[in-house]
Tab-separated table of N, CA and C in Angstrom:
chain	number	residue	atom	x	y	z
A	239	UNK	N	11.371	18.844	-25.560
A	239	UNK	CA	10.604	18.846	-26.795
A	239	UNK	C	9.445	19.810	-26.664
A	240	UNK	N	9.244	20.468	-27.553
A	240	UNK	CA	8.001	21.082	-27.935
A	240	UNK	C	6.833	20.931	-26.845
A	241	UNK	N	5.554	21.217	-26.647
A	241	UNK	CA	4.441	20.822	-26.494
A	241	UNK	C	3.842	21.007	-27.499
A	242	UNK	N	3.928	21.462	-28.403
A	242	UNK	CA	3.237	22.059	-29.691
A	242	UNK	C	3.551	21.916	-30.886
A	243	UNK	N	3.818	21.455	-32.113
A	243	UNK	CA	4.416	21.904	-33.212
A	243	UNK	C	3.244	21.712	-34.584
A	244	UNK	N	3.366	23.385	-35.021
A	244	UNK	CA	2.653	23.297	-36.179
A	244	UNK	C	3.520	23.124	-37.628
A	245	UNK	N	2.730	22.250	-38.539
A	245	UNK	CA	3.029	22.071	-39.529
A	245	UNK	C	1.835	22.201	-41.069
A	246	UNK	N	2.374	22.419	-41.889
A	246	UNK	CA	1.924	22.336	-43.075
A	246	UNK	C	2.185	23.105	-43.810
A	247	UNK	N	1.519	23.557	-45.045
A	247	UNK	CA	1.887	23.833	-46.137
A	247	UNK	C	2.192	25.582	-46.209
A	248	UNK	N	3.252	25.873	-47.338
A	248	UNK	CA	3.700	26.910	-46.655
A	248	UNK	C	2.372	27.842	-47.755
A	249	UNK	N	2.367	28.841	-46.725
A	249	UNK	CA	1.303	30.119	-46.598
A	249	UNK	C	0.478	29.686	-45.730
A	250	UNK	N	0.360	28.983	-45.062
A	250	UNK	CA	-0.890	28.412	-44.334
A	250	UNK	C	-1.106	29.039	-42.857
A	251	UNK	N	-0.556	30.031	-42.835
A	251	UNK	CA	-0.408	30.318	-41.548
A	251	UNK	C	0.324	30.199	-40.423
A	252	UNK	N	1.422	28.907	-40.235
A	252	UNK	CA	2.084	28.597	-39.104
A	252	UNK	C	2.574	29.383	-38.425
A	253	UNK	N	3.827	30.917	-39.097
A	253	UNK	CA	3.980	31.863	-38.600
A	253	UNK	C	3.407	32.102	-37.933
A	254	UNK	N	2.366	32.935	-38.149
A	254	UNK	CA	1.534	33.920	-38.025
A	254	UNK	C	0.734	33.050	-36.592
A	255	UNK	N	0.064	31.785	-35.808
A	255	UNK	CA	-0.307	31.085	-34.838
A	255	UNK	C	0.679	31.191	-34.354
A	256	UNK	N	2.294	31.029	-34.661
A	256	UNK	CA	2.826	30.444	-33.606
A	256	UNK	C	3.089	31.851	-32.586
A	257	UNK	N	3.539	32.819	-33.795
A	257	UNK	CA	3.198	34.525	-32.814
A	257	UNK	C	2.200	34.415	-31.737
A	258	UNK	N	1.172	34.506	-32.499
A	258	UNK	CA	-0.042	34.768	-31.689
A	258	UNK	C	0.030	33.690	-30.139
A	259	UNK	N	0.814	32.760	-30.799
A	259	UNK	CA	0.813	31.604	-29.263
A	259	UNK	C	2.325	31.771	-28.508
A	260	UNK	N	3.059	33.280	-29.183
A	260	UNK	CA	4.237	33.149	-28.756
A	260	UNK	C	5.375	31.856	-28.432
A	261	UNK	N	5.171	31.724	-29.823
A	261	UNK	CA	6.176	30.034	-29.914
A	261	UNK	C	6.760	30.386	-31.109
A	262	UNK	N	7.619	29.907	-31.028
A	262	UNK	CA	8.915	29.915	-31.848
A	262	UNK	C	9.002	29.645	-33.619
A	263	UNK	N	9.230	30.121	-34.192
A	263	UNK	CA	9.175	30.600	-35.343
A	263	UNK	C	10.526	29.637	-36.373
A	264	UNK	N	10.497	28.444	-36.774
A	264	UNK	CA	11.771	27.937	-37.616
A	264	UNK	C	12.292	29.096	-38.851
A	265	UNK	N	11.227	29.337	-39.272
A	265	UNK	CA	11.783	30.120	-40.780
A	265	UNK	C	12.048	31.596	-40.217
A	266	UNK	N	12.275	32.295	-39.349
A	266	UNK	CA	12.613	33.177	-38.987
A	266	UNK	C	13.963	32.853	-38.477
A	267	UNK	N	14.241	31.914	-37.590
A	267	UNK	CA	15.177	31.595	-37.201
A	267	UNK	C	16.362	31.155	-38.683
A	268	UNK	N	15.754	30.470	-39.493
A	268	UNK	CA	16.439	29.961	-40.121
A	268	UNK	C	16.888	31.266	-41.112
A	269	UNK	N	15.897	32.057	-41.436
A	269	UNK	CA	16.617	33.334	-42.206
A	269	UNK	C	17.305	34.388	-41.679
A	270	UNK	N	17.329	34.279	-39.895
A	270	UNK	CA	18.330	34.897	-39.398
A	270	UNK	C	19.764	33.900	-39.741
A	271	UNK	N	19.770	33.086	-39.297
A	271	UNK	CA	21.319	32.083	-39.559
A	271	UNK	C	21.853	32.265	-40.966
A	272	UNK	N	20.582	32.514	-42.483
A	272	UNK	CA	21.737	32.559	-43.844
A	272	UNK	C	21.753	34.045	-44.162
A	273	UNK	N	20.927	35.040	-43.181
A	273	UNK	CA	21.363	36.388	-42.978
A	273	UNK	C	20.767	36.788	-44.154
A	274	UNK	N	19.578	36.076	-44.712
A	274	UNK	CA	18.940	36.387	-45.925
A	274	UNK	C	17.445	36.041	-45.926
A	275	UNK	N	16.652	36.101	-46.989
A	275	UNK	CA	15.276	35.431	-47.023
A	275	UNK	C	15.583	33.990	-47.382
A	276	UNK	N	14.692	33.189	-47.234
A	276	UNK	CA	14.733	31.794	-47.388
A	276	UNK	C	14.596	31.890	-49.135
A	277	UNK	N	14.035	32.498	-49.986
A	277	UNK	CA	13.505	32.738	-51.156
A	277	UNK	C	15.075	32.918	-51.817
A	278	UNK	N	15.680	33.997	-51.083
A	278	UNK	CA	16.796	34.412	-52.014
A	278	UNK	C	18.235	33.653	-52.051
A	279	UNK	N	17.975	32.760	-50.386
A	279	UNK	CA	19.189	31.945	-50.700
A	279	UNK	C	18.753	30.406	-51.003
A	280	UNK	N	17.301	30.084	-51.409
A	280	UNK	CA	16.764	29.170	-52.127
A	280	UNK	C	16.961	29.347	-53.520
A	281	UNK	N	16.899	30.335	-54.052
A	281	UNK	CA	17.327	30.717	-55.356
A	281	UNK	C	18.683	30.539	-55.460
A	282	UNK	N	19.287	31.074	-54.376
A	282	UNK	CA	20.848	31.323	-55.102
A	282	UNK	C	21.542	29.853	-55.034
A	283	UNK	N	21.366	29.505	-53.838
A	283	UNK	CA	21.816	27.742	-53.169
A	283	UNK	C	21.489	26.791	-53.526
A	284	UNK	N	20.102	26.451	-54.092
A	284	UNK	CA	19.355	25.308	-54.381
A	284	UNK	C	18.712	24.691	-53.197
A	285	UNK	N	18.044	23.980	-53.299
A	285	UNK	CA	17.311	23.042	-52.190
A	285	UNK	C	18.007	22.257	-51.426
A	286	UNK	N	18.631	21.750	-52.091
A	286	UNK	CA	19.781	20.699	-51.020
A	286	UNK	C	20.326	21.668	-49.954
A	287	UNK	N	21.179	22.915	-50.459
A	287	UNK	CA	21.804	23.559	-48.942
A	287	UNK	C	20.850	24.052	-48.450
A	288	UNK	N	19.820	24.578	-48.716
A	288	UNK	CA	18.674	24.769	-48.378
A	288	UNK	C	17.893	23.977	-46.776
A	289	UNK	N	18.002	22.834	-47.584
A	289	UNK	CA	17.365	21.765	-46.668
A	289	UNK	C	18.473	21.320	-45.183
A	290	UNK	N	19.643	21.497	-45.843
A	290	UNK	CA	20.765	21.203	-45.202
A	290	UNK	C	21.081	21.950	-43.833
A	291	UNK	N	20.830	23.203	-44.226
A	291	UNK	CA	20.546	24.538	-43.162
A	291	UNK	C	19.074	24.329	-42.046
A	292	UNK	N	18.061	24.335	-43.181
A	292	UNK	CA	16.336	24.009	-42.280
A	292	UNK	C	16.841	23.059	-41.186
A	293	UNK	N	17.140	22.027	-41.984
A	293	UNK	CA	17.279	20.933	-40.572
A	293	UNK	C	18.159	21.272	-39.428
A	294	UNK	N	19.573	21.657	-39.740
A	294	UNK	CA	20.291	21.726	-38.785
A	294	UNK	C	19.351	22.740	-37.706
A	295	UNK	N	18.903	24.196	-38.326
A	295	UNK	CA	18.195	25.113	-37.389
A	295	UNK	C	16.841	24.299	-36.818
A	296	UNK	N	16.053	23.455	-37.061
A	296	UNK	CA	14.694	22.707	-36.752
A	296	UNK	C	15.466	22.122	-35.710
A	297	UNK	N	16.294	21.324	-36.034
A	297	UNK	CA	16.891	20.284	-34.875
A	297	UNK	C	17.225	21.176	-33.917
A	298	UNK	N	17.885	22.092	-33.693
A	298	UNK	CA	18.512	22.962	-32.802
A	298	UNK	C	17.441	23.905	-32.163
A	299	UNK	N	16.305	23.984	-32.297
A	299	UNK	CA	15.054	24.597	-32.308
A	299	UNK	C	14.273	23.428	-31.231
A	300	UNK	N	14.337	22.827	-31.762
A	300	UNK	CA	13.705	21.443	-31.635
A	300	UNK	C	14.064	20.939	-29.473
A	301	UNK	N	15.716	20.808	-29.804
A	301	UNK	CA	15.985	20.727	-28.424
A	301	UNK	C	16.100	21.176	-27.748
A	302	UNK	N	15.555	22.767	-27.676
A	302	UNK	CA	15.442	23.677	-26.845
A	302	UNK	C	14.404	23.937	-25.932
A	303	UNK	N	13.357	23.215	-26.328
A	303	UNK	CA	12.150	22.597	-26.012
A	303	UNK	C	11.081	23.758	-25.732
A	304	UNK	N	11.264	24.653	-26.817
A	304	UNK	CA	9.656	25.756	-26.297
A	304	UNK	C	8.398	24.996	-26.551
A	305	UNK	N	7.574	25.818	-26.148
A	305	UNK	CA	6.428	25.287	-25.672
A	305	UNK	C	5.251	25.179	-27.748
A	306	UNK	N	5.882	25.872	-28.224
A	306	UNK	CA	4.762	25.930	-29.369
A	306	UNK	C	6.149	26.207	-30.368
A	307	UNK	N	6.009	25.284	-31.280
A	307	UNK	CA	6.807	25.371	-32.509
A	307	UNK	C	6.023	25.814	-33.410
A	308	UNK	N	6.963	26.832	-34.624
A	308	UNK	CA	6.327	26.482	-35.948
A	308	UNK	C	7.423	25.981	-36.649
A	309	UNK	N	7.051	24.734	-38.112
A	309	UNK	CA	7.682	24.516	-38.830
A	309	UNK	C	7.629	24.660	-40.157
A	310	UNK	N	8.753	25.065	-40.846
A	310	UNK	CA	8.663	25.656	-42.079
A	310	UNK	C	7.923	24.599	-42.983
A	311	UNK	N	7.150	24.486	-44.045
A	311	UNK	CA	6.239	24.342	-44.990
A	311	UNK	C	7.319	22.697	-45.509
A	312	UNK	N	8.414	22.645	-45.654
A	312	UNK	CA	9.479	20.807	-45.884
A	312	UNK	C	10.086	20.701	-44.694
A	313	UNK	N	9.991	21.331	-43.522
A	313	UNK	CA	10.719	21.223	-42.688
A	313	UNK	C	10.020	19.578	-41.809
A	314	UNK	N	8.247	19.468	-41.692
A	314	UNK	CA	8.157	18.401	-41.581
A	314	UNK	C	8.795	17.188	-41.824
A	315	UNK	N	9.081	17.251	-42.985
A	315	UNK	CA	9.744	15.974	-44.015
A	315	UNK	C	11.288	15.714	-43.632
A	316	UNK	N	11.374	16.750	-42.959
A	316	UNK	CA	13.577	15.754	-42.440
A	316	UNK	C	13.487	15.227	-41.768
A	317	UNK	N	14.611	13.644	-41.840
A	317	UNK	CA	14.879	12.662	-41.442
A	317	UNK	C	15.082	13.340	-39.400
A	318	UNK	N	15.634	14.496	-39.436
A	318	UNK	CA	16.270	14.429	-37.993
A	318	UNK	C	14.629	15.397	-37.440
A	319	UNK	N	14.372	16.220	-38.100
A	319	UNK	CA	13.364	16.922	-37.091
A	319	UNK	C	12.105	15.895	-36.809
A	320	UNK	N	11.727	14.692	-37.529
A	320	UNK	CA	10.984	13.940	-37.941
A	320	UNK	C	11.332	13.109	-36.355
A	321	UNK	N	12.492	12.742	-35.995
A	321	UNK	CA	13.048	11.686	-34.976
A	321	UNK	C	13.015	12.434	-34.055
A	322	UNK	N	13.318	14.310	-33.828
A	322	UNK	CA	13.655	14.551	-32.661
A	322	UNK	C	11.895	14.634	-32.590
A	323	UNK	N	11.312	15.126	-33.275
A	323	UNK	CA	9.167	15.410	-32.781
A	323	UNK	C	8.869	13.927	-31.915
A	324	UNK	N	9.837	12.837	-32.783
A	324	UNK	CA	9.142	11.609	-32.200
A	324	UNK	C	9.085	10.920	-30.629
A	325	UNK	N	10.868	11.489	-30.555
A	325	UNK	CA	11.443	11.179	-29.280
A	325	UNK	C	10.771	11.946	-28.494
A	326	UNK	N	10.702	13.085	-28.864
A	326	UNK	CA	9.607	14.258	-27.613
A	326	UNK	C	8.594	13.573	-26.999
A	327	UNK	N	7.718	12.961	-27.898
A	327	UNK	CA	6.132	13.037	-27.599
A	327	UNK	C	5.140	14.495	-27.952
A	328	UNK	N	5.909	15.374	-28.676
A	328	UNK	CA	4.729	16.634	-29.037
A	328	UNK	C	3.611	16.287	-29.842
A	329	UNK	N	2.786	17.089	-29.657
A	329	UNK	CA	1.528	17.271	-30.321
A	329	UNK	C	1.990	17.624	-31.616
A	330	UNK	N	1.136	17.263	-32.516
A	330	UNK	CA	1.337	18.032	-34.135
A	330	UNK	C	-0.029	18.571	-34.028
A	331	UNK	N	-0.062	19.594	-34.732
A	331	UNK	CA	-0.955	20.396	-35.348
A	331	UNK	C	-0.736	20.470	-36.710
A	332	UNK	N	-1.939	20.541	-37.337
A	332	UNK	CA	-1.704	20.718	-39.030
A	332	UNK	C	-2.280	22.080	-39.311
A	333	UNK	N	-1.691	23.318	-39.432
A	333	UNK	CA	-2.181	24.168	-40.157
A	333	UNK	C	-2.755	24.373	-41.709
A	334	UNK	N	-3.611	24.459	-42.072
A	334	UNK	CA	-4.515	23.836	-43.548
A	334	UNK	C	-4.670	24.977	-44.368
């Protein structure tokens, strides 16, 4: 698990810390996997596959165990990334 994972609202920065702390990036990851922006296959897909994708990549992110996460802006809110943060023991950070 993590030692680290930032969360909150999206523009808030998480990216952009987790660089700077060289930790791992969900929404990068996740717009490499639909080979698109999150924006354009949020538009085209809807939220549900949307969400469907975030999680699977968070979870898979998740058990790889780097040292500083970031998480995308709803990525907090899934049932599985929610259980794997818990089982860890990581720190949350709230980016504001």
């Amino acid at each position: 698990m993590a030692a680290l994972v930032l969360i909150g609202f999206m523009g808030a920065g998480k990216s952009t810390a987790a660089r700077a702390l060289a930790g791992a990036d969900s929404d990068a990851l996740v717009e490499a996997e639909l080979g698109t922006t999150i924006e354009a296959f949020f538009d085209r897909e809807g939220e549900a596959a949307f969400r469907e994708v975030e999680e699977r990549v968070v979870c898979e992110l998740l058990d790889r165990a780097p040292e500083v996460v970031s998480l995308g802006g709803g990525a907090g809110r899934s049932v599985g990334g929610v259980r794997r943060r818990e089982a860890g023991g990581a720190d949350e950070a709230v980016v504001a």
